[in-house]
PDB file of C-alpha atoms in Angstrom:
ATOM      1  CA  MET L   1      84.279 115.511 106.542  1.00 55.00           C
ATOM      2  CA  GLY L   2      84.420 111.866 105.695  1.00 72.00           C
ATOM      3  CA  ILE L   3      87.964 110.616 105.533  1.00 76.00           C
ATOM      4  CA  PRO L   4      88.471 107.533 103.204  1.00 78.00           C
ATOM      5  CA  ALA L   5      89.332 104.361 105.128  1.00 77.00           C
ATOM      6  CA  GLU L   6      92.349 103.930 102.909  1.00 81.00           C
ATOM      7  CA  VAL L   7      93.890 107.218 104.038  1.00 81.00           C
ATOM      8  CA  ILE L   8      93.625 106.077 107.634  1.00 82.00           C
ATOM      9  CA  GLU L   9      94.805 102.502 107.024  1.00 83.00           C
ATOM     10  CA  ARG L  10      98.053 103.959 105.472  1.00 85.00           C
ATOM     11  CA  ARG L  11      98.781 105.834 108.607  1.00 87.00           C
ATOM     12  CA  ILE L  12      98.393 102.704 110.766  1.00 87.00           C
ATOM     13  CA  PHE L  13     101.739 101.055 111.784  1.00 88.00           C
ATOM     14  CA  ILE L  14     102.839  98.110 113.829  1.00 88.00           C
ATOM     15  CA  ILE L  15     105.379  99.183 116.426  1.00 89.00           C
ATOM     16  CA  ARG L  16     106.180  97.077 119.526  1.00 90.00           C
ATOM     17  CA  GLY L  17     103.521  94.664 118.480  1.00 88.00           C
ATOM     18  CA  PHE L  18     100.766  97.289 118.560  1.00 88.00           C
ATOM     19  CA  LYS L  19      98.733  98.837 115.799  1.00 88.00           C
ATOM     20  CA  VAL L  20      99.519 102.538 116.330  1.00 91.00           C
ATOM     21  CA  MET L  21      99.083 105.930 114.847  1.00 90.00           C
ATOM     22  CA  ILE L  22     101.645 108.662 115.100  1.00 92.00           C
ATOM     23  CA  ASP L  23     100.715 112.008 116.701  1.00 92.00           C
ATOM     24  CA  ARG L  24     101.270 114.025 113.690  1.00 91.00           C
ATOM     25  CA  ASP L  25      98.910 111.937 111.533  1.00 90.00           C
ATOM     26  CA  LEU L  26      96.348 111.996 114.223  1.00 89.00           C
ATOM     27  CA  ALA L  27      96.705 115.812 114.702  1.00 89.00           C
ATOM     28  CA  ASP L  28      96.273 116.126 110.802  1.00 89.00           C
ATOM     29  CA  LEU L  29      93.081 113.947 110.795  1.00 86.00           C
ATOM     30  CA  TYR L  30      91.596 115.906 113.658  1.00 84.00           C
ATOM     31  CA  GLY L  31      92.494 119.193 112.100  1.00 86.00           C
ATOM     32  CA  VAL L  32      94.594 120.447 115.062  1.00 88.00           C
ATOM     33  CA  PRO L  33      98.231 121.209 115.497  1.00 90.00           C
ATOM     34  CA  THR L  34     100.410 118.348 116.818  1.00 90.00           C
ATOM     35  CA  LYS L  35     101.446 120.504 119.708  1.00 92.00           C
ATOM     36  CA  VAL L  36      97.555 121.074 120.723  1.00 89.00           C
ATOM     37  CA  LEU L  37      97.021 117.244 120.491  1.00 89.00           C
ATOM     38  CA  ASN L  38     100.125 116.487 122.633  1.00 90.00           C
ATOM     39  CA  GLN L  39      99.184 119.245 125.325  1.00 91.00           C
ATOM     40  CA  ALA L  40      95.720 117.584 125.539  1.00 89.00           C
ATOM     41  CA  VAL L  41      97.614 114.236 126.264  1.00 89.00           C
ATOM     42  CA  LYS L  42      99.784 115.842 128.800  1.00 90.00           C
ATOM     43  CA  ARG L  43      96.904 117.587 130.612  1.00 89.00           C
ATOM     44  CA  ASN L  44      95.061 114.183 130.777  1.00 87.00           C
ATOM     45  CA  LYS L  45      98.005 111.879 131.613  1.00 88.00           C
ATOM     46  CA  GLU L  46      95.618 109.438 133.806  1.00 88.00           C
ATOM     47  CA  ARG L  47      93.764 108.733 130.590  1.00 86.00           C
ATOM     48  CA  PHE L  48      96.785 107.623 128.624  1.00 88.00           C
ATOM     49  CA  PRO L  49      98.763 104.810 130.401  1.00 89.00           C
ATOM     50  CA  GLY L  50     101.692 103.257 128.587  1.00 88.00           C
ATOM     51  CA  ASP L  51      99.737 100.768 126.624  1.00 89.00           C
ATOM     52  CA  PHE L  52      97.633 103.622 125.228  1.00 90.00           C
ATOM     53  CA  VAL L  53     100.411 105.985 124.185  1.00 92.00           C
ATOM     54  CA  PHE L  54     104.177 105.890 124.212  1.00 93.00           C
ATOM     55  CA  ARG L  55     107.126 107.860 122.751  1.00 92.00           C
ATOM     56  CA  LEU L  56     109.039 106.274 119.813  1.00 91.00           C
ATOM     57  CA  THR L  57     112.654 105.703 120.122  1.00 91.00           C
ATOM     58  CA  ARG L  58     115.062 107.229 117.726  1.00 90.00           C
ATOM     59  CA  LYS L  59     115.385 103.930 115.870  1.00 92.00           C
ATOM     60  CA  GLU L  60     111.600 103.500 115.665  1.00 91.00           C
ATOM     61  CA  ARG L  61     111.308 107.004 114.420  1.00 90.00           C
ATOM     62  CA  ALA L  62     113.877 106.436 111.620  1.00 89.00           C
ATOM     63  CA  GLU L  63     111.882 103.394 110.605  1.00 88.00           C
ATOM     64  CA  VAL L  64     108.668 105.203 110.393  1.00 87.00           C
ATOM     65  CA  VAL L  65     110.363 108.096 108.502  1.00 87.00           C
ATOM     66  CA  THR L  66     111.822 105.466 106.052  1.00 87.00           C
ATOM     67  CA  ILE L  67     108.421 103.879 105.559  1.00 84.00           C
ATOM     68  CA  CYS L  68     106.275 107.004 105.132  1.00 81.00           C
ATOM     69  CA  ASP L  69     107.280 109.944 102.968  1.00 79.00           C
ATOM     70  CA  HIS L  70     104.676 112.175 104.444  1.00 81.00           C
ATOM     71  CA  LEU L  71     106.412 111.907 107.830  1.00 83.00           C
ATOM     72  CA  ALA L  72     109.888 112.873 106.609  1.00 80.00           C
ATOM     73  CA  GLY L  73     109.813 116.086 108.660  1.00 79.00           C
ATOM     74  CA  LEU L  74     109.876 113.915 111.734  1.00 81.00           C
ATOM     75  CA  LYS L  75     113.605 113.145 110.815  1.00 81.00           C
ATOM     76  CA  PHE L  76     114.664 116.649 111.862  1.00 78.00           C
ATOM     77  CA  SER L  77     112.324 117.106 114.942  1.00 83.00           C
ATOM     78  CA  ARG L  78     113.994 117.357 118.260  1.00 86.00           C
ATOM     79  CA  VAL L  79     111.137 115.721 120.056  1.00 88.00           C
ATOM     80  CA  LEU L  80     110.367 112.193 119.432  1.00 91.00           C
ATOM     81  CA  PRO L  81     106.793 111.544 118.412  1.00 92.00           C
ATOM     82  CA  TYR L  82     104.026 109.757 120.247  1.00 93.00           C
ATOM     83  CA  ALA L  83     102.534 106.495 119.142  1.00 93.00           C
ATOM     84  CA  PHE L  84      98.782 105.956 120.023  1.00 92.00           C
ATOM     85  CA  THR L  85      97.473 102.611 120.229  1.00 90.00           C
ATOM     86  CA  GLU L  86      93.808 101.793 119.421  1.00 86.00           C
ATOM     87  CA  ASN L  87      92.855 102.492 122.956  1.00 86.00           C
ATOM     88  CA  GLY L  88      94.818 105.654 122.976  1.00 88.00           C
ATOM     89  CA  VAL L  89      93.033 106.911 119.800  1.00 86.00           C
ATOM     90  CA  ALA L  90      89.679 106.186 121.408  1.00 82.00           C
ATOM     91  CA  MET L  91      90.617 108.152 124.546  1.00 83.00           C
ATOM     92  CA  LEU L  92      91.831 111.063 122.374  1.00 82.00           C
ATOM     93  CA  SER L  93      88.351 112.243 121.372  1.00 74.00           C
ATOM     94  CA  SER L  94      87.409 112.792 124.927  1.00 75.00           C
ATOM     95  CA  ALA L  95      90.670 114.653 125.570  1.00 77.00           C
ATOM     96  CA  LEU L  96      90.114 116.806 122.462  1.00 75.00           C
ATOM     97  CA  ASN L  97      86.456 117.250 123.077  1.00 71.00           C
ATOM     98  CA  SER L  98      85.568 118.593 119.649  1.00 72.00           C
ATOM     99  CA  ARG L  99      82.846 117.581 117.202  1.00 74.00           C
ATOM    100  CA  ARG L 100      85.474 116.831 114.414  1.00 74.00           C
ATOM    101  CA  ALA L 101      87.442 114.806 116.857  1.00 74.00           C
ATOM    102  CA  ILE L 102      84.511 112.759 117.713  1.00 72.00           C
ATOM    103  CA  ILE L 103      83.605 112.186 114.014  1.00 75.00           C
ATOM    104  CA  VAL L 104      87.162 111.388 112.874  1.00 78.00           C
ATOM    105  CA  ASN L 105      87.617 109.025 115.884  1.00 76.00           C
ATOM    106  CA  VAL L 106      84.612 106.862 114.919  1.00 78.00           C
ATOM    107  CA  GLN L 107      86.055 106.570 111.422  1.00 79.00           C
ATOM    108  CA  ILE L 108      89.503 105.558 112.954  1.00 81.00           C
ATOM    109  CA  MET L 109      87.781 103.011 115.201  1.00 80.00           C
ATOM    110  CA  ARG L 110      85.994 101.501 112.182  1.00 81.00           C
ATOM    111  CA  THR L 111      89.239 101.282 110.365  1.00 83.00           C
ATOM    112  CA  PHE L 112      90.971  99.439 113.282  1.00 79.00           C
ATOM    113  CA  THR L 113      88.065  97.129 113.531  1.00 81.00           C
ATOM    114  CA  LYS L 114      88.198  96.447 109.765  1.00 83.00           C
ATOM    115  CA  LEU L 115      91.959  95.714 110.013  1.00 80.00           C
ATOM    116  CA  ARG L 116      91.508  93.434 112.918  1.00 78.00           C
ATOM    117  CA  ASN L 117      88.882  91.451 110.820  1.00 79.00           C
ATOM    118  CA  LEU L 118      91.150  91.275 107.984  1.00 79.00           C
ATOM    119  CA  ILE L 119      93.992  89.948 110.115  1.00 77.00           C
ATOM    120  CA  SER L 120      91.651  87.424 111.650  1.00 75.00           C
ATOM    121  CA  THR L 121      90.609  86.419 108.117  1.00 78.00           C
ATOM    122  CA  HIS L 122      94.015  86.228 106.811  1.00 77.00           C
ATOM    123  CA  ARG L 123      94.986  83.816 109.799  1.00 78.00           C
ATOM    124  CA  GLU L 124      92.107  81.629 108.839  1.00 80.00           C
ATOM    125  CA  VAL L 125      93.140  81.562 105.210  1.00 78.00           C
ATOM    126  CA  ALA L 126      96.725  80.728 106.083  1.00 76.00           C
ATOM    127  CA  ARG L 127      95.488  77.908 108.411  1.00 81.00           C
ATOM    128  CA  LYS L 128      93.428  76.478 105.474  1.00 81.00           C
ATOM    129  CA  ILE L 129      96.306  76.706 103.108  1.00 80.00           C
ATOM    130  CA  GLU L 130      98.547  74.693 105.449  1.00 82.00           C
ATOM    131  CA  GLU L 131      95.896  72.100 105.821  1.00 82.00           C
ATOM    132  CA  LEU L 132      95.665  71.729 101.881  1.00 79.00           C
ATOM    133  CA  GLU L 133      99.395  71.575 101.715  1.00 78.00           C
ATOM    134  CA  ARG L 134      99.478  68.638 104.257  1.00 78.00           C
ATOM    135  CA  ARG L 135      96.702  66.881 102.302  1.00 78.00           C
ATOM    136  CA  ILE L 136      98.509  67.350  98.953  1.00 78.00           C
ATOM    137  CA  LYS L 137     101.804  66.063 100.464  1.00 76.00           C
ATOM    138  CA  GLY L 138      99.878  63.042 101.595  1.00 74.00           C
ATOM    139  CA  HIS L 139      98.447  62.639  98.139  1.00 75.00           C
ATOM    140  CA  ASP L 140     101.810  63.026  96.591  1.00 76.00           C
ATOM    141  CA  ASP L 141     103.247  60.187  98.700  1.00 78.00           C
ATOM    142  CA  GLU L 142     100.189  58.003  97.828  1.00 80.00           C
ATOM    143  CA  ILE L 143     100.482  58.780  93.961  1.00 82.00           C
ATOM    144  CA  GLN L 144     104.309  58.056  94.217  1.00 82.00           C
ATOM    145  CA  ALA L 145     103.586  54.660  95.779  1.00 83.00           C
ATOM    146  CA  ILE L 146     100.960  53.972  92.951  1.00 86.00           C
ATOM    147  CA  PHE L 147     103.506  54.892  90.262  1.00 82.00           C
ATOM    148  CA  ASP L 148     106.170  52.553  91.946  1.00 85.00           C
ATOM    149  CA  ALA L 149     103.634  49.578  91.928  1.00 85.00           C
ATOM    150  CA  ILE L 150     102.699  50.257  88.212  1.00 84.00           C
ATOM    151  CA  ARG L 151     106.563  50.408  87.334  1.00 82.00           C
ATOM    152  CA  ARG L 152     107.062  47.145  89.179  1.00 83.00           C
ATOM    153  CA  LEU L 153     104.069  45.602  87.308  1.00 81.00           C
ATOM    154  CA  MET L 154     105.493  46.836  84.002  1.00 80.00           C
ATOM    155  CA  ILE L 155     108.784  44.984  84.375  1.00 80.00           C
ATOM    156  CA  PRO L 156     108.416  41.849  82.436  1.00 76.00           C
ATOM    157  CA  PRO L 157     108.847  38.687  84.774  1.00 69.00           C
ATOM    158  CA  ALA L 158     112.261  37.014  84.503  1.00 70.00           C
ATOM    159  CA  GLU L 159     111.966  34.072  82.348  1.00 72.00           C
ATOM    160  CA  ASP L 160     112.657  30.841  84.148  1.00 69.00           C
ATOM    161  CA  PRO L 161     114.261  28.268  81.827  1.00 71.00           C
ATOM    162  CA  LYS L 162     111.536  26.048  81.040  1.00 72.00           C
ATOM    163  CA  PRO L 163     112.324  22.356  81.141  1.00 72.00           C
ATOM    164  CA  ARG L 164     112.704  20.975  77.763  1.00 74.00           C
ATOM    165  CA  ILE L 165     110.587  18.116  76.758  1.00 78.00           C
ATOM    166  CA  GLY L 166     112.201  15.154  75.162  1.00 76.00           C
ATOM    167  CA  PHE L 167     115.626  14.039  74.706  1.00 75.00           C
ATOM    168  CA  HIS L 168     118.434  16.005  76.396  1.00 70.00           C
ATOM    169  CA  PRO L 169     121.821  15.400  74.917  1.00 68.00           C
TER     170      PRO L 169
END
């Protein structure tokens, strides 16, 4: 019954700035036909506002089909698929109301949380790298100044003509 997190992670896309899952993938994970999943959503419209679920545009569908081979069948579908945000996925288990839906939903929520933590960690690492780059840039400038000073010290001083002692013709 356990679905590996990697399987779920590969089915999460970023569309319109949201991390989403496509209705066909969710139906597959829940073990129900896509039509049944979409009917449950339509019967419970008040549970699924626009920031929980939205229909993909033709262009978005084409991009998803291009990215994912397992969704190639969507290319020929007359109906545009739904995309469920994290909140929409959480609401689905109550709309489907089956034991499998609840178990799978828990796994999906854990995966969304894991991805959120990875993104947060990634941002922190990126910030630290930028800080190190700034420091190194400062060190490069300082090292260049040291080398310039050493080069100036290596140039032999220009010899001033010393006054000759004695008779000058």
